[in-house]
Structures are given as C-alpha cells and as structure tokens.
C-alpha cells in the first residue's frame, strides 16, 4: 500500500461490533513485546466494505473481519490496548475512523479521540493461513479444550508443560495436558478433509483456550507448515488464530493410567462437587481434603488440630477394599467441574497412587472414557 493511499483511510463501523472485535484481537498482544511495534493493532479497511483487525508477535496471530461503511481504504497501525479501552468506553453510536497526517481521529457521537499512528511498514507480515485439515462444532471444541486446559502448567520455566498435545488420527482427535500433578485427556471425533490424516502437535494451552472461546458455528482447524515452520490455525466466522507449535518432546504420560483397577467408587457428580466445595472452605492452602471410601459411603474431611475443621459424608457405590487418600482441594474441584454426566467414577489402586476420574450416565452403567482426569494424591493429614 502506498503512502498516498494511507493518508485517506476513513470508515464507519458499529460500536458494539468494533468493541467486540478489538477486545478479542488485542488479547493476543504480548505483555512484553520484543519490539514496541508489536503493541499495535493493524487495521485494514477494504473497498468491499470489510475491515480487518490483526495482531501478530511472530508466534501467535489473531485476526477478525468486521463489516463497515468504507469511504477510503487503507491500513493503519495504532496502540491496540488503548483502542480496546476506548472502544469499550464509547457510547452506543456509530464510530468513525479517519486518518489525518500521523493521527487517527476516532469519533463516536460527541466523543472524539486522536490516536498516534505507528509505522505500518515496520509491522511483521501476517502468516498465511494453511488449508483446512478438519472441521468440527465450535461448541464441542470449546468444551473439549476447557476440559483439558485445566491441567496445563502455568509455570513458564517449563514451556513444554504449558502446551496441550494434539493427536490427530483420521476422524479421531485426542487432547492431552499435564502439569506433573494431574493429567487430563479428552477424545472426540471430527470431520477430517483427508480420512487418513495423522499428525501430532504441541500448542500453548492459553492459545488454544482463547481461540476456542472466540469461535462459533463450525470451526476449521488447519495443521500445516507455513513459512518453513509448523503451525496450527483456527478459523470461524471471520475470526482466525494461528500459532507456531511448541518445540520439544512431550513426556510419555499415558503410562500413568493404571492397567488394573483394584477399587472403584461411584457418586452423584453434583452432590460430590458441592460437598468438596463446602469442605474446602476450611482447608488451608495446599492442605489436602481427606477422602475415606468405606461401608458404602465417602467421607470428606478437612482441617486438623486447632484449625477449623469440616466433615461431610455422601453415599457411594464402592467395589473393592476400603481406602483413604487425599487430594489438593483446587485440583479435585477443577476436575469435577469438567464432568458433565450425572455420576462420577473414581478408580483407585492404593493410597499413594493416582486416582482416575471419569463420568458415567448411570450409576450402574458403563464408564465414559472419552474424558479422563488423573490426579496425584497428597497424604499430609
């Protein structure tokens, strides 16, 4: 785009549409960018009546296309977070953008802001979006990512564990994540463009979660090489997220699932969630909740000594011997929140070994293994 065209940018857009798109796109702006220009939001107005908003930090890109009344096409670059704050604060009236020299005037009703532009020519070229590998419902994808993302590590010193492992084999997809204390695995089906497709990718859990939350309708997922680097892309209804893959060898964690289960206990999911929530109120930070499985019931205990204490019992269908173990209150609550069936099953082997949590539609029915949450115990009582 030449300099003369850049001087004539002008368009009008709906305030709510603008605020929604700007807010979502700018979430991908890095907190500590390598260069100042990466704090910018790239805005491109087109003669066909569309406006593209984009950010890119050499690893993750986010793009949103919105409709607008474009009087003069062109591209501008402004502070992304500042524009997001402004867009959310504007009154519910049409918003006009007009470039004048080195500033962009943003007018909405009686409100007017003048924003300094940044050099468009210094902004990195956006990555090309690869061809679609497969398609699935955005709502199903969002649910699956949410179930697994809880187990991604938040410790940036171990970047490999901040990633989610994506395994594609034909029409089956498996998402897997672990932070060393727990492991979440979700399996589901999708519609691949190539029925024989096989691929494995590591993607930042945060990127996956943000992409999933923003999509609606059907989501197109693409896994391919772009610009000499492997990347994953998500596209849905005018919004696109691309991300370079995390490099490294993911730990072989599937072996943590026990081959044989000595003890199983089935409880009502909602009842157990509420009991854990109540008992957790007195649990000190990092102190476990004790789980006692015996005599057709589960007894939860928290607190000890001179501290506040809580106890609650609820019915449980138990197969195998009695067992007492304990779990981090936050981790067990997060896992139970992802079980969307009426009943939940705990599969145990011994107190010091991890529990495998899964859902069940009926108390005496089959275990639903499409989602499994493995949690390491804590035995400091």
PDB file of C-alpha atoms in Angstrom, residues 74-278:
ATOM      1  CA  UNK A  74      -6.045   1.701   3.540  1.00  0.00           C
ATOM      2  CA  UNK A  75      -4.088   0.353   6.509  1.00  0.00           C
ATOM      3  CA  UNK A  76      -3.208   1.971   9.818  1.00  0.00           C
ATOM      4  CA  UNK A  77      -1.456   0.818  12.988  1.00  0.00           C
ATOM      5  CA  UNK A  78      -2.444   2.121  16.422  1.00  0.00           C
ATOM      6  CA  UNK A  79      -1.927   1.143  20.046  1.00  0.00           C
ATOM      7  CA  UNK A  80      -4.036  -1.991  20.486  1.00  0.00           C
ATOM      8  CA  UNK A  81      -4.741  -1.878  24.204  1.00  0.00           C
ATOM      9  CA  UNK A  82      -5.514   1.830  24.151  1.00  0.00           C
ATOM     10  CA  UNK A  83      -8.011   1.385  21.329  1.00  0.00           C
ATOM     11  CA  UNK A  84      -9.584  -1.563  23.183  1.00  0.00           C
ATOM     12  CA  UNK A  85     -10.097   0.607  26.268  1.00  0.00           C
ATOM     13  CA  UNK A  86     -11.556   3.404  24.159  1.00  0.00           C
ATOM     14  CA  UNK A  87     -13.853   1.118  22.137  1.00  0.00           C
ATOM     15  CA  UNK A  88     -15.399  -0.363  25.294  1.00  0.00           C
ATOM     16  CA  UNK A  89     -15.998   3.115  26.748  1.00  0.00           C
ATOM     17  CA  UNK A  90     -17.642   4.689  23.686  1.00  0.00           C
ATOM     18  CA  UNK A  91     -21.376   5.485  23.682  1.00  0.00           C
ATOM     19  CA  UNK A  92     -23.707   3.190  21.661  1.00  0.00           C
ATOM     20  CA  UNK A  93     -23.416   5.098  18.390  1.00  0.00           C
ATOM     21  CA  UNK A  94     -21.577   4.545  15.082  1.00  0.00           C
ATOM     22  CA  UNK A  95     -17.803   5.017  15.252  1.00  0.00           C
ATOM     23  CA  UNK A  96     -15.882   6.864  12.539  1.00  0.00           C
ATOM     24  CA  UNK A  97     -12.159   6.357  11.928  1.00  0.00           C
ATOM     25  CA  UNK A  98     -10.358   8.937   9.826  1.00  0.00           C
ATOM     26  CA  UNK A  99      -6.640   9.261   9.247  1.00  0.00           C
ATOM     27  CA  UNK A 100      -5.248  12.814   9.305  1.00  0.00           C
ATOM     28  CA  UNK A 101      -1.494  13.013   8.921  1.00  0.00           C
ATOM     29  CA  UNK A 102       0.113  10.918  11.649  1.00  0.00           C
ATOM     30  CA  UNK A 103      -3.026  10.679  13.787  1.00  0.00           C
ATOM     31  CA  UNK A 104      -6.259   8.713  13.590  1.00  0.00           C
ATOM     32  CA  UNK A 105      -9.386  10.536  14.705  1.00  0.00           C
ATOM     33  CA  UNK A 106     -11.914   8.224  16.363  1.00  0.00           C
ATOM     34  CA  UNK A 107     -15.325   9.895  16.614  1.00  0.00           C
ATOM     35  CA  UNK A 108     -18.445   8.492  18.278  1.00  0.00           C
ATOM     36  CA  UNK A 109     -21.301  10.898  18.996  1.00  0.00           C
ATOM     37  CA  UNK A 110     -19.795  13.785  20.888  1.00  0.00           C
ATOM     38  CA  UNK A 111     -16.718  11.754  21.890  1.00  0.00           C
ATOM     39  CA  UNK A 112     -13.540  12.259  19.912  1.00  0.00           C
ATOM     40  CA  UNK A 113     -10.099  10.733  20.355  1.00  0.00           C
ATOM     41  CA  UNK A 114      -6.922  11.403  18.384  1.00  0.00           C
ATOM     42  CA  UNK A 115      -4.530   8.436  18.371  1.00  0.00           C
ATOM     43  CA  UNK A 116      -0.947   8.497  17.168  1.00  0.00           C
ATOM     44  CA  UNK A 117      -0.222   6.013  14.401  1.00  0.00           C
ATOM     45  CA  UNK A 118       2.713   3.622  14.340  1.00  0.00           C
ATOM     46  CA  UNK A 119       4.770   2.800  11.221  1.00  0.00           C
ATOM     47  CA  UNK A 120       2.859   0.152   9.267  1.00  0.00           C
ATOM     48  CA  UNK A 121       5.959  -0.776   7.267  1.00  0.00           C
ATOM     49  CA  UNK A 122       7.700  -1.958  10.450  1.00  0.00           C
ATOM     50  CA  UNK A 123       4.935  -4.407  11.369  1.00  0.00           C
ATOM     51  CA  UNK A 124       5.722  -8.063  10.561  1.00  0.00           C
ATOM     52  CA  UNK A 125       3.887  -9.747   7.678  1.00  0.00           C
ATOM     53  CA  UNK A 126       0.991 -11.866   8.921  1.00  0.00           C
ATOM     54  CA  UNK A 127       1.418 -15.628   8.427  1.00  0.00           C
ATOM     55  CA  UNK A 128      -0.544 -17.321   5.661  1.00  0.00           C
ATOM     56  CA  UNK A 129      -3.417 -19.482   6.908  1.00  0.00           C
ATOM     57  CA  UNK A 130      -2.865 -23.109   5.803  1.00  0.00           C
ATOM     58  CA  UNK A 131      -5.537 -25.227   4.152  1.00  0.00           C
ATOM     59  CA  UNK A 132      -8.131 -26.779   6.455  1.00  0.00           C
ATOM     60  CA  UNK A 133      -7.264 -30.174   7.942  1.00  0.00           C
ATOM     61  CA  UNK A 134     -10.666 -30.798   9.501  1.00  0.00           C
ATOM     62  CA  UNK A 135     -13.890 -29.263  10.775  1.00  0.00           C
ATOM     63  CA  UNK A 136     -15.970 -29.631  13.945  1.00  0.00           C
ATOM     64  CA  UNK A 137     -18.553 -27.802  16.006  1.00  0.00           C
ATOM     65  CA  UNK A 138     -17.012 -24.812  17.756  1.00  0.00           C
ATOM     66  CA  UNK A 139     -19.055 -25.521  20.895  1.00  0.00           C
ATOM     67  CA  UNK A 140     -17.798 -29.117  21.051  1.00  0.00           C
ATOM     68  CA  UNK A 141     -14.236 -27.936  20.525  1.00  0.00           C
ATOM     69  CA  UNK A 142     -14.599 -25.311  23.231  1.00  0.00           C
ATOM     70  CA  UNK A 143     -15.868 -27.908  25.691  1.00  0.00           C
ATOM     71  CA  UNK A 144     -13.041 -30.333  24.930  1.00  0.00           C
ATOM     72  CA  UNK A 145     -10.343 -27.678  25.226  1.00  0.00           C
ATOM     73  CA  UNK A 146     -11.791 -26.447  28.513  1.00  0.00           C
ATOM     74  CA  UNK A 147     -11.734 -29.950  29.975  1.00  0.00           C
ATOM     75  CA  UNK A 148      -8.062 -30.417  29.151  1.00  0.00           C
ATOM     76  CA  UNK A 149      -6.659 -26.918  29.584  1.00  0.00           C
ATOM     77  CA  UNK A 150      -7.112 -27.038  33.367  1.00  0.00           C
ATOM     78  CA  UNK A 151      -4.155 -29.442  33.504  1.00  0.00           C
ATOM     79  CA  UNK A 152      -1.705 -27.303  31.513  1.00  0.00           C
ATOM     80  CA  UNK A 153       1.120 -25.875  33.576  1.00  0.00           C
ATOM     81  CA  UNK A 154       1.250 -22.162  34.366  1.00  0.00           C
ATOM     82  CA  UNK A 155       4.995 -22.399  35.055  1.00  0.00           C
ATOM     83  CA  UNK A 156       6.720 -20.624  32.166  1.00  0.00           C
ATOM     84  CA  UNK A 157      10.066 -22.139  33.168  1.00  0.00           C
ATOM     85  CA  UNK A 158       8.740 -25.444  31.785  1.00  0.00           C
ATOM     86  CA  UNK A 159       7.303 -24.301  28.433  1.00  0.00           C
ATOM     87  CA  UNK A 160       6.688 -27.841  27.205  1.00  0.00           C
ATOM     88  CA  UNK A 161       4.126 -28.362  30.010  1.00  0.00           C
ATOM     89  CA  UNK A 162       2.291 -25.122  29.195  1.00  0.00           C
ATOM     90  CA  UNK A 163       1.373 -26.808  25.928  1.00  0.00           C
ATOM     91  CA  UNK A 164      -1.506 -29.079  25.040  1.00  0.00           C
ATOM     92  CA  UNK A 165      -0.700 -32.146  22.971  1.00  0.00           C
ATOM     93  CA  UNK A 166      -2.985 -32.581  19.962  1.00  0.00           C
ATOM     94  CA  UNK A 167      -3.099 -36.033  18.356  1.00  0.00           C
ATOM     95  CA  UNK A 168      -4.972 -36.488  15.089  1.00  0.00           C
ATOM     96  CA  UNK A 169      -5.642 -39.920  13.636  1.00  0.00           C
ATOM     97  CA  UNK A 170      -8.270 -39.962  10.918  1.00  0.00           C
ATOM     98  CA  UNK A 171     -11.611 -38.890  12.379  1.00  0.00           C
ATOM     99  CA  UNK A 172     -10.363 -39.088  15.975  1.00  0.00           C
ATOM    100  CA  UNK A 173      -8.682 -36.294  17.906  1.00  0.00           C
ATOM    101  CA  UNK A 174      -7.098 -36.554  21.347  1.00  0.00           C
ATOM    102  CA  UNK A 175      -6.195 -33.571  23.521  1.00  0.00           C
ATOM    103  CA  UNK A 176      -3.814 -34.175  26.418  1.00  0.00           C
ATOM    104  CA  UNK A 177      -2.238 -31.943  29.071  1.00  0.00           C
ATOM    105  CA  UNK A 178      -0.314 -32.347  32.322  1.00  0.00           C
ATOM    106  CA  UNK A 179       1.365 -30.115  34.903  1.00  0.00           C
ATOM    107  CA  UNK A 180       3.053 -33.094  36.655  1.00  0.00           C
ATOM    108  CA  UNK A 181       0.394 -33.206  39.384  1.00  0.00           C
ATOM    109  CA  UNK A 182      -2.525 -34.145  37.157  1.00  0.00           C
ATOM    110  CA  UNK A 183      -3.287 -35.307  33.659  1.00  0.00           C
ATOM    111  CA  UNK A 184      -6.361 -34.600  31.518  1.00  0.00           C
ATOM    112  CA  UNK A 185      -7.197 -36.498  28.327  1.00  0.00           C
ATOM    113  CA  UNK A 186     -10.165 -35.856  26.018  1.00  0.00           C
ATOM    114  CA  UNK A 187     -11.001 -37.886  22.935  1.00  0.00           C
ATOM    115  CA  UNK A 188     -13.574 -36.882  20.312  1.00  0.00           C
ATOM    116  CA  UNK A 189     -14.424 -37.211  16.637  1.00  0.00           C
ATOM    117  CA  UNK A 190     -14.320 -34.576  13.910  1.00  0.00           C
ATOM    118  CA  UNK A 191     -14.663 -34.331  10.124  1.00  0.00           C
ATOM    119  CA  UNK A 192     -11.204 -34.512   8.516  1.00  0.00           C
ATOM    120  CA  UNK A 193     -10.696 -33.418   4.920  1.00  0.00           C
ATOM    121  CA  UNK A 194      -8.407 -36.412   4.490  1.00  0.00           C
ATOM    122  CA  UNK A 195      -9.706 -39.560   6.285  1.00  0.00           C
ATOM    123  CA  UNK A 196      -6.133 -40.895   6.532  1.00  0.00           C
ATOM    124  CA  UNK A 197      -4.656 -37.803   8.172  1.00  0.00           C
ATOM    125  CA  UNK A 198      -2.238 -38.390  11.055  1.00  0.00           C
ATOM    126  CA  UNK A 199      -0.480 -35.638  12.965  1.00  0.00           C
ATOM    127  CA  UNK A 200       0.782 -34.605  16.398  1.00  0.00           C
ATOM    128  CA  UNK A 201       1.183 -31.018  17.577  1.00  0.00           C
ATOM    129  CA  UNK A 202       2.037 -29.124  20.750  1.00  0.00           C
ATOM    130  CA  UNK A 203       0.166 -25.836  21.162  1.00  0.00           C
ATOM    131  CA  UNK A 204       0.166 -23.414  24.070  1.00  0.00           C
ATOM    132  CA  UNK A 205      -2.854 -24.167  26.250  1.00  0.00           C
ATOM    133  CA  UNK A 206      -3.595 -20.457  26.658  1.00  0.00           C
ATOM    134  CA  UNK A 207      -3.683 -20.003  22.874  1.00  0.00           C
ATOM    135  CA  UNK A 208      -5.989 -22.993  22.440  1.00  0.00           C
ATOM    136  CA  UNK A 209      -8.354 -21.726  25.136  1.00  0.00           C
ATOM    137  CA  UNK A 210      -8.542 -18.174  23.777  1.00  0.00           C
ATOM    138  CA  UNK A 211      -9.117 -19.447  20.242  1.00  0.00           C
ATOM    139  CA  UNK A 212     -11.828 -21.869  21.334  1.00  0.00           C
ATOM    140  CA  UNK A 213     -13.742 -19.278  23.378  1.00  0.00           C
ATOM    141  CA  UNK A 214     -13.882 -16.852  20.456  1.00  0.00           C
ATOM    142  CA  UNK A 215     -15.291 -19.242  17.865  1.00  0.00           C
ATOM    143  CA  UNK A 216     -18.917 -20.038  16.989  1.00  0.00           C
ATOM    144  CA  UNK A 217     -20.706 -22.178  14.428  1.00  0.00           C
ATOM    145  CA  UNK A 218     -18.233 -24.553  12.815  1.00  0.00           C
ATOM    146  CA  UNK A 219     -14.513 -24.211  13.407  1.00  0.00           C
ATOM    147  CA  UNK A 220     -11.954 -25.066  10.731  1.00  0.00           C
ATOM    148  CA  UNK A 221      -8.683 -26.399  12.096  1.00  0.00           C
ATOM    149  CA  UNK A 222      -5.544 -26.452   9.994  1.00  0.00           C
ATOM    150  CA  UNK A 223      -2.244 -28.098  10.872  1.00  0.00           C
ATOM    151  CA  UNK A 224       0.480 -27.473   8.331  1.00  0.00           C
ATOM    152  CA  UNK A 225       3.799 -25.839   7.572  1.00  0.00           C
ATOM    153  CA  UNK A 226       3.861 -22.130   6.804  1.00  0.00           C
ATOM    154  CA  UNK A 227       6.967 -20.121   6.115  1.00  0.00           C
ATOM    155  CA  UNK A 228       9.187 -23.057   6.979  1.00  0.00           C
ATOM    156  CA  UNK A 229       7.610 -23.542  10.427  1.00  0.00           C
ATOM    157  CA  UNK A 230       4.820 -25.811  11.626  1.00  0.00           C
ATOM    158  CA  UNK A 231       1.696 -24.049  12.821  1.00  0.00           C
ATOM    159  CA  UNK A 232      -1.892 -24.654  13.870  1.00  0.00           C
ATOM    160  CA  UNK A 233      -4.725 -22.378  12.730  1.00  0.00           C
ATOM    161  CA  UNK A 234      -8.328 -21.976  13.883  1.00  0.00           C
ATOM    162  CA  UNK A 235     -10.914 -20.198  11.731  1.00  0.00           C
ATOM    163  CA  UNK A 236     -14.593 -19.455  12.309  1.00  0.00           C
ATOM    164  CA  UNK A 237     -16.965 -16.769  11.056  1.00  0.00           C
ATOM    165  CA  UNK A 238     -14.394 -14.099  10.306  1.00  0.00           C
ATOM    166  CA  UNK A 239     -12.029 -14.827  13.168  1.00  0.00           C
ATOM    167  CA  UNK A 240      -8.679 -16.554  12.714  1.00  0.00           C
ATOM    168  CA  UNK A 241      -5.988 -17.545  15.211  1.00  0.00           C
ATOM    169  CA  UNK A 242      -2.656 -19.007  14.146  1.00  0.00           C
ATOM    170  CA  UNK A 243       0.066 -20.313  16.416  1.00  0.00           C
ATOM    171  CA  UNK A 244       3.512 -21.762  15.882  1.00  0.00           C
ATOM    172  CA  UNK A 245       3.892 -25.137  17.535  1.00  0.00           C
ATOM    173  CA  UNK A 246       5.821 -25.582  20.769  1.00  0.00           C
ATOM    174  CA  UNK A 247       9.021 -27.493  20.147  1.00  0.00           C
ATOM    175  CA  UNK A 248      10.214 -30.365  22.294  1.00  0.00           C
ATOM    176  CA  UNK A 249       9.365 -33.894  23.385  1.00  0.00           C
ATOM    177  CA  UNK A 250       6.222 -34.169  25.470  1.00  0.00           C
ATOM    178  CA  UNK A 251       6.572 -36.535  28.460  1.00  0.00           C
ATOM    179  CA  UNK A 252       5.183 -40.040  27.948  1.00  0.00           C
ATOM    180  CA  UNK A 253       2.399 -39.758  30.491  1.00  0.00           C
ATOM    181  CA  UNK A 254      -0.091 -42.334  29.225  1.00  0.00           C
ATOM    182  CA  UNK A 255       1.695 -44.986  31.292  1.00  0.00           C
ATOM    183  CA  UNK A 256       0.386 -43.251  34.412  1.00  0.00           C
ATOM    184  CA  UNK A 257      -3.062 -44.698  33.783  1.00  0.00           C
ATOM    185  CA  UNK A 258      -3.248 -47.981  35.759  1.00  0.00           C
ATOM    186  CA  UNK A 259      -3.788 -51.167  33.791  1.00  0.00           C
ATOM    187  CA  UNK A 260      -5.825 -52.735  36.588  1.00  0.00           C
ATOM    188  CA  UNK A 261      -8.191 -51.011  38.997  1.00  0.00           C
ATOM    189  CA  UNK A 262      -8.491 -52.516  42.469  1.00  0.00           C
ATOM    190  CA  UNK A 263     -11.104 -50.110  43.837  1.00  0.00           C
ATOM    191  CA  UNK A 264     -13.878 -48.122  42.186  1.00  0.00           C
ATOM    192  CA  UNK A 265     -16.395 -45.737  43.719  1.00  0.00           C
ATOM    193  CA  UNK A 266     -19.380 -44.107  42.026  1.00  0.00           C
ATOM    194  CA  UNK A 267     -21.092 -40.988  43.388  1.00  0.00           C
ATOM    195  CA  UNK A 268     -23.567 -38.389  42.183  1.00  0.00           C
ATOM    196  CA  UNK A 269     -21.490 -35.733  40.445  1.00  0.00           C
ATOM    197  CA  UNK A 270     -23.365 -32.655  41.664  1.00  0.00           C
ATOM    198  CA  UNK A 271     -23.510 -33.906  45.245  1.00  0.00           C
ATOM    199  CA  UNK A 272     -19.773 -34.558  45.306  1.00  0.00           C
ATOM    200  CA  UNK A 273     -18.987 -31.178  43.733  1.00  0.00           C
ATOM    201  CA  UNK A 274     -20.992 -29.378  46.417  1.00  0.00           C
ATOM    202  CA  UNK A 275     -19.521 -31.442  49.250  1.00  0.00           C
ATOM    203  CA  UNK A 276     -15.980 -30.708  48.050  1.00  0.00           C
ATOM    204  CA  UNK A 277     -16.827 -27.010  47.785  1.00  0.00           C
ATOM    205  CA  UNK A 278     -18.122 -26.872  51.352  1.00  0.00           C
TER     206      UNK A 278
END
